[in-house]
XYZ file of C-alpha atoms in Angstrom:
555
model
C 6.954 10.571 -7.637
C 8.192 12.015 -4.352
C 11.095 14.440 -4.077
C 14.471 12.933 -3.189
C 14.590 14.827 0.114
C 11.193 13.539 1.291
C 11.508 11.605 4.550
C 8.991 9.038 5.830
C 7.970 11.399 8.643
C 7.460 14.294 6.217
C 5.381 12.058 3.934
C 3.199 10.940 6.857
C 2.770 14.569 7.901
C 1.677 15.471 4.358
C -0.891 12.670 4.420
C -2.130 13.840 7.822
C -2.702 17.294 6.359
C -5.099 15.802 3.812
C -7.350 14.411 6.570
C -6.859 17.186 9.107
C -10.609 17.763 9.386
C -11.326 14.135 10.248
C -8.460 14.094 12.753
C -9.830 17.211 14.453
C -13.292 15.662 14.567
C -11.847 12.465 16.065
C -10.022 14.462 18.730
C -13.057 16.623 19.509
C -15.294 13.567 19.883
C -12.692 11.909 22.111
C -12.439 15.028 24.261
C -16.223 15.149 24.551
C -16.243 11.506 25.644
C -13.540 12.283 28.219
C -15.456 15.261 29.605
C -18.568 13.089 29.868
C -16.481 10.617 31.865
C -15.424 13.363 34.279
C -19.051 14.445 34.728
C -20.096 10.811 35.131
C -17.538 10.234 37.887
C -18.558 13.458 39.600
C -22.238 12.469 39.591
C -21.408 8.977 40.800
C -19.261 10.279 43.693
C -21.957 12.810 44.653
C -24.667 10.121 44.657
C -22.583 7.819 46.860
C -21.832 10.695 49.224
C -25.527 11.606 49.459
C -26.614 8.017 50.038
C -23.916 7.110 52.569
C -23.109 10.218 54.569
C -26.453 12.015 54.341
C -28.697 8.922 54.255
C -30.939 10.398 51.589
C -33.760 8.409 50.023
C -32.813 7.125 46.542
C -36.192 8.282 45.261
C -35.213 11.877 46.052
C -32.151 11.473 43.846
C -34.102 10.180 40.817
C -33.374 13.327 38.709
C -29.632 12.881 39.322
C -29.842 9.222 38.368
C -31.622 10.288 35.172
C -28.890 12.852 34.509
C -26.286 10.128 35.018
C -27.986 7.917 32.430
C -28.112 10.850 30.033
C -24.388 11.460 30.469
C -23.724 7.757 29.808
C -25.762 7.940 26.596
C -23.962 11.116 25.511
C -20.608 9.477 26.204
C -21.600 6.483 24.068
C -22.574 8.785 21.183
C -19.270 10.673 21.489
C -17.311 7.411 21.441
C -19.223 6.255 18.365
C -18.460 9.562 16.628
C -14.800 9.196 17.586
C -14.610 5.677 16.115
C -16.439 6.712 12.961
C -14.263 9.767 12.333
C -11.122 7.737 13.050
C -12.206 5.110 10.535
C -12.811 7.768 7.888
C -9.383 9.310 8.497
C -7.611 5.956 8.148
C -9.715 4.910 5.154
C -9.121 8.135 3.241
C -5.374 7.988 3.868
C -5.168 4.389 2.685
C -7.252 5.231 -0.369
C -4.976 8.179 -1.163
C -1.799 6.127 -0.711
C -3.081 3.325 -2.948
C -3.989 5.869 -5.639
C -0.526 7.384 -5.298
C 1.102 3.960 -5.535
C -0.997 2.929 -8.528
C -0.207 6.140 -10.412
C 3.484 5.688 -9.689
C 3.493 2.015 -10.693
C 1.832 2.958 -13.970
C 4.444 5.675 -14.486
C 7.280 3.243 -13.753
C 5.845 0.800 -16.286
C 7.136 -2.700 -16.969
C 10.705 -1.451 -17.404
C 10.872 0.393 -14.101
C 9.266 -2.534 -12.294
C 11.414 -5.163 -13.968
C 13.699 -5.595 -10.950
C 10.850 -5.768 -8.420
C 9.071 -8.956 -7.455
C 5.310 -8.981 -7.924
C 4.859 -10.649 -4.539
C 6.844 -7.870 -2.869
C 4.763 -5.215 -4.617
C 1.592 -7.006 -3.565
C 2.784 -7.126 0.027
C 3.483 -3.378 -0.034
C 0.115 -2.693 -1.669
C -1.772 -4.618 1.017
C 0.112 -4.969 4.297
C 2.297 -1.868 4.331
C -0.583 0.389 3.315
C -2.831 -1.246 5.929
C -0.128 -0.609 8.544
C -0.739 3.135 8.110
C -4.328 2.857 9.374
C -3.520 2.668 13.086
C -1.249 5.709 12.909
C -3.946 7.998 11.488
C -7.037 6.399 13.026
C -5.701 5.921 16.560
C -2.246 7.331 17.312
C -2.548 10.897 15.955
C -5.995 11.578 17.515
C -4.818 10.092 20.815
C -1.723 12.293 20.698
C -3.994 15.328 20.808
C -6.172 13.865 23.558
C -3.181 13.095 25.761
C -2.307 16.792 25.760
C -5.804 17.994 26.731
C -7.790 15.461 28.738
C -5.226 14.784 31.525
C -4.926 18.549 32.062
C -8.696 18.818 32.552
C -8.689 15.945 35.040
C -5.610 17.357 36.782
C -7.382 20.716 37.175
C -10.441 19.022 38.744
C -8.236 16.997 41.127
C -6.226 20.116 42.051
C -9.490 21.934 42.847
C -10.400 19.054 45.190
C -6.937 18.362 46.669
C -3.717 19.934 45.398
C -1.511 17.289 47.049
C -3.247 14.467 45.185
C -2.778 16.475 41.965
C 0.944 16.759 42.699
C 1.184 12.970 43.166
C -0.469 12.395 39.781
C 1.651 15.052 38.100
C 4.893 13.597 39.481
C 4.207 10.132 38.081
C 2.854 11.193 34.666
C 6.242 11.903 32.928
C 7.417 8.329 33.514
C 5.010 6.985 30.885
C 5.985 9.173 27.896
C 9.654 8.811 28.861
C 9.440 5.057 28.675
C 7.402 5.267 25.459
C 10.216 7.242 23.819
C 12.779 4.662 24.910
C 10.630 1.844 23.536
C 9.995 3.676 20.266
C 13.702 3.830 19.449
C 13.808 0.075 18.963
C 10.214 -0.575 17.866
C 10.561 1.389 14.615
C 13.677 -0.544 13.597
C 12.064 -3.899 14.444
C 8.951 -3.082 12.420
C 11.028 -2.020 9.425
C 12.971 -5.281 9.563
C 9.705 -7.210 9.913
C 8.247 -5.625 6.764
C 11.441 -6.329 4.824
C 11.345 -9.938 6.017
C 7.736 -10.540 4.985
C 8.414 -8.943 1.579
C 11.288 -11.358 0.985
C 9.172 -14.251 2.235
C 6.326 -13.398 -0.163
C 8.668 -13.315 -3.150
C 10.496 -16.445 -2.019
C 7.273 -18.426 -1.641
C 5.784 -17.241 -4.951
C 8.962 -18.158 -6.830
C 8.828 -21.692 -5.403
C 5.143 -22.086 -6.265
C 5.685 -20.930 -9.843
C 8.666 -23.217 -10.290
C 7.261 -26.275 -8.524
C 7.235 -28.356 -11.722
C 10.902 -27.581 -12.433
C 11.857 -28.265 -8.829
C 10.172 -31.667 -8.953
C 11.842 -32.551 -12.261
C 15.269 -31.861 -10.752
C 14.372 -33.518 -7.424
C 14.777 -30.282 -5.466
C 11.272 -30.046 -3.975
C 12.362 -31.190 -0.506
C 15.220 -28.671 -0.332
C 12.900 -25.925 -1.573
C 10.381 -26.778 1.160
C 13.152 -26.511 3.734
C 14.176 -23.084 2.368
C 10.596 -21.820 2.639
C 10.456 -23.119 6.218
C 13.686 -21.286 7.102
C 12.399 -18.032 5.584
C 9.055 -18.378 7.368
C 10.778 -19.154 10.665
C 12.908 -16.009 10.287
C 9.735 -13.960 9.823
C 8.185 -15.681 12.856
C 11.157 -14.770 15.023
C 11.071 -11.131 13.905
C 7.308 -10.916 14.517
C 7.637 -12.385 17.998
C 10.475 -9.995 18.789
C 8.221 -7.071 17.855
C 5.315 -8.444 19.887
C 7.594 -9.150 22.843
C 8.707 -5.526 22.878
C 5.100 -4.317 22.615
C 3.901 -6.528 25.486
C 6.916 -5.632 27.630
C 6.319 -1.919 27.154
C 2.619 -2.309 27.995
C 3.439 -4.241 31.154
C 5.904 -1.609 32.367
C 3.511 1.232 31.611
C 0.700 -0.534 33.462
C 3.061 -0.997 36.396
C 3.873 2.721 36.620
C 0.202 3.676 36.326
C -0.849 1.130 38.958
C 1.816 2.305 41.397
C 0.758 5.930 40.979
C -2.915 5.085 41.503
C -2.005 3.009 44.564
C -0.059 5.919 46.071
C -3.038 8.241 45.559
C -5.377 5.618 47.060
C -3.139 5.242 50.134
C -3.063 9.004 50.568
C -6.868 9.270 50.278
C -7.444 6.358 52.656
C -5.076 7.548 55.368
C -6.343 11.108 54.931
C -9.961 10.065 55.498
C -8.911 8.013 58.515
C -7.127 11.014 59.982
C -3.609 9.555 59.907
C -2.345 12.324 57.593
C -2.610 15.898 58.788
C -0.375 17.463 56.168
C -1.721 19.984 53.647
C -5.341 19.554 52.494
C -5.712 16.017 53.938
C -7.857 17.295 56.820
C -10.447 18.699 54.412
C -10.971 15.427 52.498
C -14.562 14.194 52.360
C -16.129 11.059 50.995
C -17.180 13.000 47.891
C -13.782 14.535 47.184
C -11.812 11.400 48.082
C -14.031 9.091 46.026
C -13.998 11.446 43.039
C -10.194 11.669 43.147
C -9.963 7.861 43.261
C -12.368 7.541 40.332
C -10.511 10.149 38.296
C -7.007 8.803 38.965
C -7.307 5.881 36.488
C -8.944 8.235 33.965
C -5.958 10.579 34.300
C -3.624 7.812 33.164
C -6.020 6.273 30.631
C -5.132 8.631 27.717
C -1.436 8.000 28.382
C -1.972 4.243 28.562
C -4.039 4.297 25.370
C -1.321 6.313 23.647
C 1.267 3.758 24.741
C -0.884 0.981 23.258
C -1.095 2.866 19.959
C 2.598 3.743 19.995
C 3.134 0.414 18.281
C 0.924 1.733 15.452
C 3.316 4.656 15.059
C 6.326 2.347 14.868
C 4.527 0.117 12.349
C 3.568 3.127 10.203
C 7.122 4.496 10.182
C 8.467 1.064 9.271
C 5.953 0.751 6.415
C 6.567 4.333 5.278
C 10.266 3.590 4.757
C 9.462 1.000 2.086
C 6.621 2.979 0.508
C 8.630 6.203 0.288
C 11.567 4.326 -1.270
C 9.207 2.969 -3.946
C 7.567 6.342 -4.579
C 10.998 7.996 -4.964
C 12.041 5.731 -7.828
C 12.406 7.842 -10.989
C 9.778 7.192 -13.636
C 9.447 8.040 -17.284
C 7.256 10.913 -18.354
C 3.638 9.796 -17.958
C 2.053 8.519 -21.164
C -1.302 10.231 -21.625
C -2.922 9.152 -24.897
C -5.857 10.907 -26.472
C -8.477 8.136 -26.586
C -10.514 9.841 -29.292
C -7.560 10.330 -31.654
C -7.338 7.289 -33.947
C -5.098 8.840 -36.603
C -1.951 6.891 -37.458
C 0.979 8.783 -35.872
C 4.299 9.923 -37.302
C 7.399 8.886 -35.307
C 10.555 11.015 -35.311
C 13.698 10.252 -33.287
C 16.662 12.646 -33.402
C 19.856 11.832 -31.503
C 18.024 9.793 -28.876
C 20.188 8.145 -26.199
C 18.893 5.580 -23.719
C 20.077 4.145 -20.444
C 18.264 1.593 -18.283
C 18.122 2.257 -14.549
C 20.908 0.428 -12.737
C 22.933 -0.230 -15.907
C 26.091 1.426 -17.141
C 25.507 0.607 -20.809
C 24.348 3.542 -22.890
C 22.489 3.065 -26.173
C 22.405 5.522 -29.022
C 22.278 8.100 -30.322
C 19.428 6.781 -32.470
C 17.773 8.424 -35.447
C 14.573 7.097 -36.976
C 11.621 8.404 -38.937
C 8.433 6.399 -39.487
C 5.656 7.773 -41.672
C 1.995 7.403 -40.680
C 0.699 3.969 -41.644
C 4.179 2.602 -42.343
C 5.493 -0.739 -41.048
C 9.149 -0.740 -39.988
C 11.089 -3.793 -38.818
C 14.012 -3.220 -36.434
C 16.776 -5.810 -36.701
C 20.179 -6.130 -35.113
C 22.196 -8.182 -32.636
C 21.127 -8.598 -29.033
C 21.916 -5.475 -27.021
C 21.634 -3.111 -29.977
C 18.564 -1.431 -28.506
C 15.576 -2.858 -30.409
C 13.466 -3.590 -27.331
C 14.624 -0.361 -25.678
C 13.421 1.662 -28.654
C 10.017 -0.011 -28.446
C 9.889 0.749 -24.737
C 10.710 4.380 -25.509
C 7.921 4.579 -28.091
C 5.521 2.955 -25.621
C 6.306 5.531 -22.950
C 7.889 2.966 -20.629
C 11.364 4.473 -20.881
C 12.426 8.139 -20.908
C 15.236 9.262 -23.245
C 18.448 10.363 -21.593
C 19.116 12.775 -24.434
C 17.850 13.773 -27.846
C 14.315 14.304 -29.047
C 11.544 11.762 -29.540
C 8.154 12.804 -30.904
C 5.028 10.841 -31.771
C 2.358 12.970 -33.417
C -0.495 12.609 -32.703
C -0.022 10.718 -29.442
C -3.000 8.345 -29.462
C -3.612 4.885 -27.983
C -1.123 2.132 -28.685
C -1.145 -1.663 -28.668
C 1.803 -3.669 -27.373
C 2.603 -7.311 -28.094
C 5.544 -9.043 -26.477
C 7.265 -12.290 -27.406
C 5.931 -13.694 -24.115
C 2.403 -12.266 -23.911
C 0.931 -11.937 -20.458
C -2.231 -13.945 -19.944
C -4.080 -13.713 -16.656
C -5.915 -16.401 -14.750
C -9.466 -16.234 -16.029
C -11.502 -17.151 -19.050
C -10.556 -16.660 -22.700
C -13.066 -13.825 -22.828
C -11.485 -12.166 -19.768
C -8.078 -12.205 -21.473
C -9.466 -10.784 -24.703
C -11.343 -8.010 -22.927
C -8.125 -6.749 -21.342
C -7.695 -4.765 -24.556
C -11.374 -3.832 -24.992
C -13.415 -4.124 -21.781
C -16.633 -3.104 -23.559
C -16.288 -5.585 -26.453
C -19.321 -7.806 -26.998
C -19.202 -11.502 -27.843
C -19.480 -10.865 -31.588
C -16.385 -8.646 -31.489
C -14.472 -11.314 -29.558
C -15.320 -13.982 -32.143
C -14.357 -11.615 -34.977
C -10.941 -11.061 -33.390
C -10.476 -14.825 -33.017
C -11.361 -15.285 -36.684
C -8.662 -12.766 -37.643
C -5.998 -14.968 -36.028
C -7.596 -18.312 -37.025
C -8.408 -19.378 -33.464
C -12.177 -19.560 -33.892
C -12.168 -23.288 -34.730
C -10.067 -24.116 -31.666
C -12.230 -22.058 -29.288
C -15.490 -23.319 -30.815
C -14.343 -26.888 -30.184
C -13.795 -26.263 -26.472
C -16.652 -27.351 -24.165
C -16.940 -23.913 -22.533
C -16.048 -21.846 -25.603
C -15.101 -18.293 -24.652
C -15.677 -19.155 -20.990
C -12.868 -21.744 -21.021
C -10.632 -21.006 -18.007
C -6.911 -20.335 -18.416
C -4.233 -20.528 -15.777
C -1.782 -17.759 -14.972
C 0.613 -17.057 -17.874
C -1.705 -18.903 -20.259
C -1.574 -22.378 -18.756
C -3.855 -24.456 -21.001
C -2.620 -23.022 -24.316
C 0.438 -23.806 -26.397
C 2.997 -21.099 -27.125
C 1.621 -20.452 -30.618
C -1.963 -20.341 -29.386
C -0.997 -17.856 -26.668
C 0.738 -15.663 -29.297
C -2.332 -15.668 -31.505
C -4.616 -14.930 -28.554
C -2.433 -11.928 -27.724
C -2.596 -10.870 -31.384
C -6.397 -11.079 -31.192
C -6.223 -8.541 -28.360
C -4.294 -6.236 -30.692
C -7.106 -6.527 -33.238
C -9.631 -5.650 -30.528
C -7.649 -2.631 -29.368
C -7.888 -0.934 -32.806
C -4.941 1.262 -31.836
C -3.263 3.565 -34.412
C 0.211 2.602 -33.155
C 1.348 -1.032 -32.871
C 4.584 -1.994 -31.110
C 5.543 -5.648 -31.522
C 8.572 -7.166 -29.789
C 9.595 -10.506 -31.349
C 5.964 -11.563 -31.948
C 6.969 -14.805 -33.718
C 9.940 -15.850 -31.564
C 9.959 -19.538 -30.653
C 7.119 -20.483 -33.014
C 7.203 -23.298 -35.540
C 7.034 -22.477 -39.244
C 3.279 -23.101 -39.632
C 2.324 -21.067 -36.567
C 4.723 -18.288 -37.601
C 3.104 -18.140 -41.025
C -0.352 -17.905 -39.420
C 0.764 -15.071 -37.128
C 2.429 -13.158 -39.985
C -0.702 -13.533 -42.102
C -2.755 -12.070 -39.263
C -0.230 -9.246 -38.839
C -0.479 -8.395 -42.528
C -4.253 -8.050 -42.208
C -3.648 -5.849 -39.173
C -1.234 -3.645 -41.130
C -3.836 -3.126 -43.830
C -5.931 -1.150 -41.354
C -3.499 1.773 -41.750
C -1.862 1.733 -38.315
C 1.776 2.705 -37.801
C 3.674 -0.485 -36.934
C 7.153 -0.933 -35.451
C 8.437 -4.496 -35.051
C 11.612 -5.696 -33.314
C 12.531 -9.056 -34.802
C 15.190 -11.488 -35.940
C 12.886 -13.438 -38.272
C 13.422 -13.003 -42.052
C 9.794 -13.867 -42.788
C 8.585 -11.033 -40.565
C 11.092 -8.621 -42.132
C 9.737 -9.520 -45.553
C 6.255 -8.435 -44.459
C 7.464 -4.957 -43.408
C 7.672 -1.867 -45.611
C 11.184 -1.084 -44.437
C 13.891 -2.835 -42.443
C 16.205 -0.766 -40.237
C 19.321 -2.379 -38.799
C 20.713 -1.261 -35.439
C 24.169 -2.045 -34.103
C 25.462 -2.011 -30.551
C 26.895 1.506 -30.904
C 23.418 2.825 -31.699
C 23.940 3.563 -35.398
C 21.106 2.617 -37.731
C 20.854 2.035 -41.435
C 18.112 1.022 -43.790
C 18.944 -2.389 -45.243
C 15.847 -3.208 -47.261
C 12.880 -1.700 -49.015
C 9.975 -4.025 -49.609
């Protein structure tokens, strides 16, 4: 999590510090390529001067032609090194940012991410992180080149003709001045564009997920129109950004072209003898041609920087959203000890809870659960049953009081609406145990009495499921999630309404499987309203809205 006073620019600067070596290498390779260009232009101007004014035989100049080819090859190698180093800088930054985001998303957990749309998070993960690449791979290295290479070229031109150098120097400030004016609006437009595409992603995904409901209520046509309006808004914002980028490029090209034209007019009239002021009389074909060849190269770093200035605006716009996400407060990171399989003891003393963005405060709670004990939490909605489970799972940090789980080993979580991913039955089972073999998967299915159902399917364990378990009934999805709990073999089980919405027969099957799970000696905490599930627990603890708790049954 980032500090509250971290700004997007400070965060980008911190990331740049992590790849400083690659940025320096990119700049050095770019400077080497620029110096090769200066040498190339000098050799080319000298060869033309020798061939035209001195009428030398081209065969006599073969060594110089060979040197020119060597410089061209060296320039190509330098440009390749520049591109390669720039790619590495951008890649390493994106890799670091994605690691940072993933760690923070894990720390936020399902509670912290409850008010964020998955489509919006996906858009930030992909597009906003990718938008940082141009800033580190192109803009920052070019920013260093624009301070060094034009000065080298200006020094060469001044050595040849100080008046031509003054003409170049007088026109150079116009480009960065206009870039600054453009950047004031480009950053805001890019930020609005990222916000728009995030809303569009969530809007579209919601409509796709609810297409069946929309068709049942005859709202599909209106929903299509809403998606079109949202997409058209994003189109307009994107075109506005592109229009500004193209306009700025056109103006910058205009200033550069005018400056080069002025230098060309000066060189031409000086060679013709129409200008007798200053060093014009001493102009030769070599010096005049070299100045003309170097004039576009003087402006090229500035023009390239102006092209990449859009990358800076895009990165700052993306950084606003990424920094806001990374600043969100998260619970203390849950770091289980994978090797510790001992059933833990749970002790809560005066624990108070508050969800982010809510005024309601829950607690203080007091609870003690012995190792291997099964406790059922009951109470009206809003009394804090699910919040207590989230606290024990490490998804929610206590506002006050003390909560200890000793030892802190792996845990298994089962919700009343288990999450099933799009994939095969085996893929969903292996979410809890990636290394489980087929025999272990069938054993887990036997524990929840799903083996007959799966064996009767044509593809067996390879039967595909849709997102959220499309293809299974509610009871079958619950039992499949319970099979994952068996596979996890965790010493701490947290179950939130595991039998909610099930018919009596399916509920009895799930409770029977839970009782076999409890016999393994794990510590189990269940939030429930179901009497049958309470009867299977060792103790029942009732919570009320004020946070008080009392034991209401011993079984």
